[in-house]
Amino acid sequence: EDKVVQSPLSLVVHEGDTVTLNCSYEVTNFRSLLWYKQEKKAPTFLFMLTSSGIEKKSGRLSSILDKKELFSILNITATQTGDSAIYLCAVYSDMRFGAGTRLTVKP
Amino acid sequence: DGGITQSPKYLFRKEGQNVTLSCEQNLNHDAMYWYRQDPGQGLRLIYYSQIVNDFQKGDIAEGYSVSREKKESFPLTVTSAQKNPTAFYLCASSLDRAPSQPQHFGDGTRLSIL
């Protein structure tokens, strides 16, 4: 059965810290991996990754995919309280989501 | 302003009652999706539609029904057969169902049992 596992499930840090969120997957017919940020309601799209080893970057956020080891990481540097959210990883073979990582950034 | 509108934001269901959640998009997207989100379980796919008048079951379709009579609209009915309907329901759309297209989400409907 296809599965997407995110870790940790919950994380509390202080402003300025750097965090790394993990997403591992076992799916048939992998096509792409997506990261979303969900603050209160609608998840918003962050990154889509299809190729191994190519870092995607947007401001303080970056992500990379390893298709050999079947995982992706999402890095957030110099965290701010506005980064507090649930971060969702989704793998497109049949759009399967992980359980999410709840990040809390304290001032 | 383009986007996805879900209504209502909150909904209460009585025993034995069917309820319908609305999802409308003005993004001119072909594909639309319904997800259910429970605490600690991420999003699970209920139904999806790639084109008008066509839809497919997702992982947890039992107790739910959908229709896609118009491109802009993809309502979800939670039937009385769904014994544990309390959850947060998210509707999404994408340009098409290709793996290169990210999904855009609505703000969700929170359904509770009375």
mmCIF file of C-alpha atoms in Angstrom:
data_model
loop_
_atom_site.group_PDB
_atom_site.id
_atom_site.type_symbol
_atom_site.label_atom_id
_atom_site.label_comp_id
_atom_site.label_asym_id
_atom_site.label_seq_id
_atom_site.Cartn_x
_atom_site.Cartn_y
_atom_site.Cartn_z
ATOM 1 C CA GLU A 1 0.000 0.000 0.000
ATOM 2 C CA ASP A 2 1.260 3.482 -0.888
ATOM 3 C CA LYS A 3 2.278 5.588 2.078
ATOM 4 C CA VAL A 4 3.734 8.994 2.895
ATOM 5 C CA VAL A 5 5.273 9.498 6.336
ATOM 6 C CA GLN A 6 6.202 12.866 7.758
ATOM 7 C CA SER A 7 8.398 13.488 10.760
ATOM 8 C CA PRO A 8 8.379 14.875 13.276
ATOM 9 C CA LEU A 9 4.622 15.157 13.780
ATOM 10 C CA SER A 10 5.103 18.187 15.993
ATOM 11 C CA LEU A 11 7.943 20.611 16.568
ATOM 12 C CA VAL A 12 8.369 23.663 18.812
ATOM 13 C CA VAL A 13 11.246 26.064 18.185
ATOM 14 C CA HIS A 14 12.180 29.657 18.952
ATOM 15 C CA GLU A 15 12.417 32.497 16.490
ATOM 16 C CA GLY A 16 15.682 32.438 14.611
ATOM 17 C CA ASP A 17 16.095 28.664 14.780
ATOM 18 C CA THR A 18 16.536 26.549 11.653
ATOM 19 C CA VAL A 19 14.228 23.570 11.203
ATOM 20 C CA THR A 20 14.240 20.542 8.919
ATOM 21 C CA LEU A 21 11.012 18.694 8.172
ATOM 22 C CA ASN A 22 11.108 15.214 6.691
ATOM 23 C CA CYS A 23 8.870 13.377 4.255
ATOM 24 C CA SER A 24 9.510 9.775 3.237
ATOM 25 C CA TYR A 25 7.388 7.833 0.814
ATOM 26 C CA GLU A 26 6.690 4.434 -0.627
ATOM 27 C CA VAL A 27 4.480 4.702 -3.681
ATOM 28 C CA THR A 28 4.134 3.004 -6.998
ATOM 29 C CA ASN A 29 4.639 5.168 -10.049
ATOM 30 C CA PHE A 30 6.065 8.277 -8.350
ATOM 31 C CA ARG A 31 5.513 11.389 -10.414
ATOM 32 C CA SER A 32 6.075 14.402 -8.161
ATOM 33 C CA LEU A 33 6.258 15.494 -4.520
ATOM 34 C CA LEU A 34 4.617 18.669 -3.261
ATOM 35 C CA TRP A 35 4.890 20.682 -0.051
ATOM 36 C CA TYR A 36 2.022 22.778 1.282
ATOM 37 C CA LYS A 37 1.681 25.128 4.250
ATOM 38 C CA GLN A 38 -1.616 25.093 6.158
ATOM 39 C CA GLU A 39 -2.055 27.916 8.644
ATOM 40 C CA LYS A 40 -5.695 27.877 9.600
ATOM 41 C CA LYS A 41 -7.771 26.733 6.697
ATOM 42 C CA ALA A 42 -6.650 26.364 3.087
ATOM 43 C CA PRO A 43 -3.272 24.708 2.423
ATOM 44 C CA THR A 44 -1.120 26.908 0.212
ATOM 45 C CA PHE A 45 1.356 25.534 -2.281
ATOM 46 C CA LEU A 46 5.072 25.868 -1.504
ATOM 47 C CA PHE A 47 7.123 23.612 -3.783
ATOM 48 C CA MET A 48 6.853 20.866 -6.343
ATOM 49 C CA LEU A 49 9.792 18.483 -6.771
ATOM 50 C CA THR A 50 10.223 15.987 -9.554
ATOM 51 C CA SER A 51 13.985 15.535 -9.922
ATOM 52 C CA SER A 52 16.520 14.339 -7.384
ATOM 53 C CA GLY A 53 19.149 16.667 -6.040
ATOM 54 C CA ILE A 54 17.756 19.926 -7.389
ATOM 55 C CA GLU A 55 17.043 22.363 -4.579
ATOM 56 C CA LYS A 56 13.975 24.545 -4.805
ATOM 57 C CA LYS A 57 14.245 27.789 -2.868
ATOM 58 C CA SER A 58 11.860 30.552 -1.896
ATOM 59 C CA GLY A 59 13.161 33.089 0.592
ATOM 60 C CA ARG A 60 13.972 31.296 3.830
ATOM 61 C CA LEU A 61 12.379 28.040 2.669
ATOM 62 C CA SER A 62 14.087 25.392 0.595
ATOM 63 C CA SER A 63 13.384 21.799 -0.327
ATOM 64 C CA ILE A 64 15.138 18.918 -1.998
ATOM 65 C CA LEU A 65 14.162 15.455 -3.163
ATOM 66 C CA ASP A 66 16.116 12.189 -3.048
ATOM 67 C CA LYS A 67 14.427 9.672 -5.341
ATOM 68 C CA LYS A 68 16.931 6.957 -4.551
ATOM 69 C CA GLU A 69 16.325 7.057 -0.798
ATOM 70 C CA LEU A 70 12.671 8.073 -1.293
ATOM 71 C CA PHE A 71 12.480 11.184 0.835
ATOM 72 C CA SER A 72 12.314 14.940 0.753
ATOM 73 C CA ILE A 73 13.225 17.598 3.282
ATOM 74 C CA LEU A 74 11.857 21.074 3.806
ATOM 75 C CA ASN A 75 14.231 23.527 5.471
ATOM 76 C CA ILE A 76 13.224 26.783 7.077
ATOM 77 C CA THR A 77 16.025 29.088 8.199
ATOM 78 C CA ALA A 78 15.744 32.015 10.624
ATOM 79 C CA THR A 79 12.223 30.957 11.612
ATOM 80 C CA GLN A 80 9.600 33.576 12.426
ATOM 81 C CA THR A 81 6.317 33.292 14.335
ATOM 82 C CA GLY A 82 4.534 33.552 10.983
ATOM 83 C CA ASP A 83 6.050 30.227 9.995
ATOM 84 C CA SER A 84 3.846 28.497 12.589
ATOM 85 C CA ALA A 85 1.617 26.143 10.600
ATOM 86 C CA ILE A 86 1.067 22.551 9.583
ATOM 87 C CA TYR A 87 3.380 21.577 6.750
ATOM 88 C CA LEU A 88 1.948 18.917 4.471
ATOM 89 C CA CYS A 89 3.827 16.683 2.090
ATOM 90 C CA ALA A 90 1.938 15.090 -0.801
ATOM 91 C CA VAL A 91 3.166 12.567 -3.316
ATOM 92 C CA TYR A 92 1.606 12.390 -6.716
ATOM 93 C CA SER A 93 1.182 8.852 -7.759
ATOM 94 C CA ASP A 94 -2.385 9.137 -6.663
ATOM 95 C CA MET A 95 -2.057 12.379 -4.608
ATOM 96 C CA ARG A 96 -1.406 10.845 -1.214
ATOM 97 C CA PHE A 97 -0.785 13.186 1.715
ATOM 98 C CA GLY A 98 1.280 12.654 4.823
ATOM 99 C CA ALA A 99 -0.136 13.430 8.271
ATOM 100 C CA GLY A 100 1.683 16.749 8.380
ATOM 101 C CA THR A 101 4.191 18.353 10.736
ATOM 102 C CA ARG A 102 2.794 20.955 13.124
ATOM 103 C CA LEU A 103 5.469 23.640 13.564
ATOM 104 C CA THR A 104 5.168 26.167 16.376
ATOM 105 C CA VAL A 105 7.624 29.057 16.450
ATOM 106 C CA LYS A 106 7.783 30.885 19.775
ATOM 107 C CA PRO A 107 8.925 34.512 20.032
ATOM 108 C CA ASP B 1 -10.507 37.591 -7.671
ATOM 109 C CA GLY B 2 -9.922 33.976 -8.736
ATOM 110 C CA GLY B 3 -10.256 31.234 -6.194
ATOM 111 C CA ILE B 4 -12.215 28.419 -4.628
ATOM 112 C CA THR B 5 -15.216 29.095 -2.450
ATOM 113 C CA GLN B 6 -16.524 26.515 -0.023
ATOM 114 C CA SER B 7 -19.754 26.914 1.890
ATOM 115 C CA PRO B 8 -20.880 26.792 4.528
ATOM 116 C CA LYS B 9 -17.872 27.232 6.822
ATOM 117 C CA TYR B 10 -19.583 25.257 9.584
ATOM 118 C CA LEU B 11 -22.286 22.619 9.234
ATOM 119 C CA PHE B 12 -24.141 20.437 11.683
ATOM 120 C CA ARG B 13 -25.756 17.151 10.750
ATOM 121 C CA LYS B 14 -28.491 15.289 12.546
ATOM 122 C CA GLU B 15 -28.701 11.519 12.663
ATOM 123 C CA GLY B 16 -30.022 10.043 9.419
ATOM 124 C CA GLN B 17 -29.660 13.297 7.527
ATOM 125 C CA ASN B 18 -27.866 13.915 4.257
ATOM 126 C CA VAL B 19 -25.986 17.191 3.966
ATOM 127 C CA THR B 20 -24.373 18.837 0.947
ATOM 128 C CA LEU B 21 -21.159 20.835 0.973
ATOM 129 C CA SER B 22 -20.683 23.373 -1.789
ATOM 130 C CA CYS B 23 -17.488 23.988 -3.748
ATOM 131 C CA GLU B 24 -17.251 26.569 -6.531
ATOM 132 C CA GLN B 25 -14.150 27.671 -8.453
ATOM 133 C CA ASN B 26 -13.628 30.452 -10.973
ATOM 134 C CA LEU B 27 -10.103 29.431 -11.947
ATOM 135 C CA ASN B 28 -11.260 27.627 -15.083
ATOM 136 C CA HIS B 29 -9.703 24.433 -13.745
ATOM 137 C CA ASP B 30 -10.703 21.075 -15.181
ATOM 138 C CA ALA B 31 -9.850 18.909 -12.164
ATOM 139 C CA MET B 32 -11.535 19.154 -8.772
ATOM 140 C CA TYR B 33 -11.082 17.161 -5.573
ATOM 141 C CA TRP B 34 -12.632 16.556 -2.179
ATOM 142 C CA TYR B 35 -10.521 15.694 0.851
ATOM 143 C CA ARG B 36 -11.302 14.890 4.423
ATOM 144 C CA GLN B 37 -8.896 16.030 7.150
ATOM 145 C CA ASP B 38 -8.926 14.420 10.586
ATOM 146 C CA PRO B 39 -6.477 15.339 13.378
ATOM 147 C CA GLY B 40 -3.160 13.540 12.936
ATOM 148 C CA GLN B 41 -4.157 11.913 9.645
ATOM 149 C CA GLY B 42 -3.424 14.480 6.994
ATOM 150 C CA LEU B 43 -5.725 14.745 3.979
ATOM 151 C CA ARG B 44 -7.513 11.728 2.560
ATOM 152 C CA LEU B 45 -9.033 11.764 -0.907
ATOM 153 C CA ILE B 46 -12.794 11.187 -1.086
ATOM 154 C CA TYR B 47 -13.600 11.831 -4.758
ATOM 155 C CA TYR B 48 -12.053 13.603 -7.696
ATOM 156 C CA SER B 49 -13.243 14.762 -11.077
ATOM 157 C CA GLN B 50 -11.064 15.370 -14.107
ATOM 158 C CA ILE B 51 -13.770 16.739 -16.341
ATOM 159 C CA VAL B 52 -17.457 17.643 -16.350
ATOM 160 C CA ASN B 53 -19.826 14.697 -15.918
ATOM 161 C CA ASP B 54 -17.037 12.399 -14.801
ATOM 162 C CA PHE B 55 -15.753 11.570 -11.325
ATOM 163 C CA GLN B 56 -13.776 8.831 -9.625
ATOM 164 C CA LYS B 57 -13.694 7.404 -6.115
ATOM 165 C CA GLY B 58 -10.755 8.140 -3.882
ATOM 166 C CA ASP B 59 -9.557 6.168 -0.877
ATOM 167 C CA ILE B 60 -12.559 6.835 1.367
ATOM 168 C CA ALA B 61 -15.580 7.291 -0.912
ATOM 169 C CA GLU B 62 -18.002 5.134 1.103
ATOM 170 C CA GLY B 63 -20.847 7.219 2.534
ATOM 171 C CA TYR B 64 -20.221 10.134 0.181
ATOM 172 C CA SER B 65 -21.520 11.139 -3.235
ATOM 173 C CA VAL B 66 -20.610 13.887 -5.714
ATOM 174 C CA SER B 67 -21.766 15.385 -8.978
ATOM 175 C CA ARG B 68 -20.011 17.462 -11.621
ATOM 176 C CA GLU B 69 -22.655 18.993 -13.836
ATOM 177 C CA LYS B 70 -20.742 22.229 -14.369
ATOM 178 C CA LYS B 71 -17.035 22.898 -14.643
ATOM 179 C CA GLU B 72 -17.162 25.427 -11.806
ATOM 180 C CA SER B 73 -19.017 23.311 -9.277
ATOM 181 C CA PHE B 74 -18.282 20.048 -7.453
ATOM 182 C CA PRO B 75 -20.704 19.551 -4.526
ATOM 183 C CA LEU B 76 -20.151 16.788 -1.989
ATOM 184 C CA THR B 77 -23.051 15.049 -0.248
ATOM 185 C CA VAL B 78 -22.360 13.366 3.064
ATOM 186 C CA THR B 79 -25.011 10.685 3.328
ATOM 187 C CA SER B 80 -26.476 9.022 6.402
ATOM 188 C CA ALA B 81 -24.382 5.967 5.475
ATOM 189 C CA GLN B 82 -21.253 7.859 6.573
ATOM 190 C CA LYS B 83 -21.186 6.904 10.239
ATOM 191 C CA ASN B 84 -18.339 9.149 11.315
ATOM 192 C CA PRO B 85 -18.731 12.355 9.315
ATOM 193 C CA THR B 86 -17.229 14.767 11.853
ATOM 194 C CA ALA B 87 -14.175 16.228 10.104
ATOM 195 C CA PHE B 88 -12.789 19.169 8.186
ATOM 196 C CA TYR B 89 -13.602 18.938 4.471
ATOM 197 C CA LEU B 90 -11.384 20.585 1.880
ATOM 198 C CA CYS B 91 -12.142 21.112 -1.775
ATOM 199 C CA ALA B 92 -9.324 21.678 -4.260
ATOM 200 C CA SER B 93 -8.864 22.242 -7.960
ATOM 201 C CA SER B 94 -6.029 22.081 -10.447
ATOM 202 C CA LEU B 95 -5.633 23.012 -14.072
ATOM 203 C CA ASP B 96 -5.746 19.338 -14.914
ATOM 204 C CA ARG B 97 -4.769 16.142 -13.151
ATOM 205 C CA ALA B 98 -1.235 16.095 -14.513
ATOM 206 C CA PRO B 99 1.478 15.626 -11.882
ATOM 207 C CA SER B 100 2.957 19.001 -12.793
ATOM 208 C CA GLN B 101 -0.088 20.900 -11.570
ATOM 209 C CA PRO B 102 -0.333 21.922 -7.907
ATOM 210 C CA GLN B 103 -3.755 22.027 -6.303
ATOM 211 C CA HIS B 104 -5.460 25.162 -5.035
ATOM 212 C CA PHE B 105 -7.571 24.733 -1.925
ATOM 213 C CA GLY B 106 -10.693 26.332 -0.522
ATOM 214 C CA ASP B 107 -11.002 27.401 3.119
ATOM 215 C CA GLY B 108 -12.853 24.259 4.106
ATOM 216 C CA THR B 109 -16.114 23.255 5.768
ATOM 217 C CA ARG B 110 -16.140 21.907 9.300
ATOM 218 C CA LEU B 111 -18.876 19.309 9.724
ATOM 219 C CA SER B 112 -20.082 18.168 13.128
ATOM 220 C CA ILE B 113 -22.750 15.781 14.377
ATOM 221 C CA LEU B 114 -25.589 17.150 16.498
#
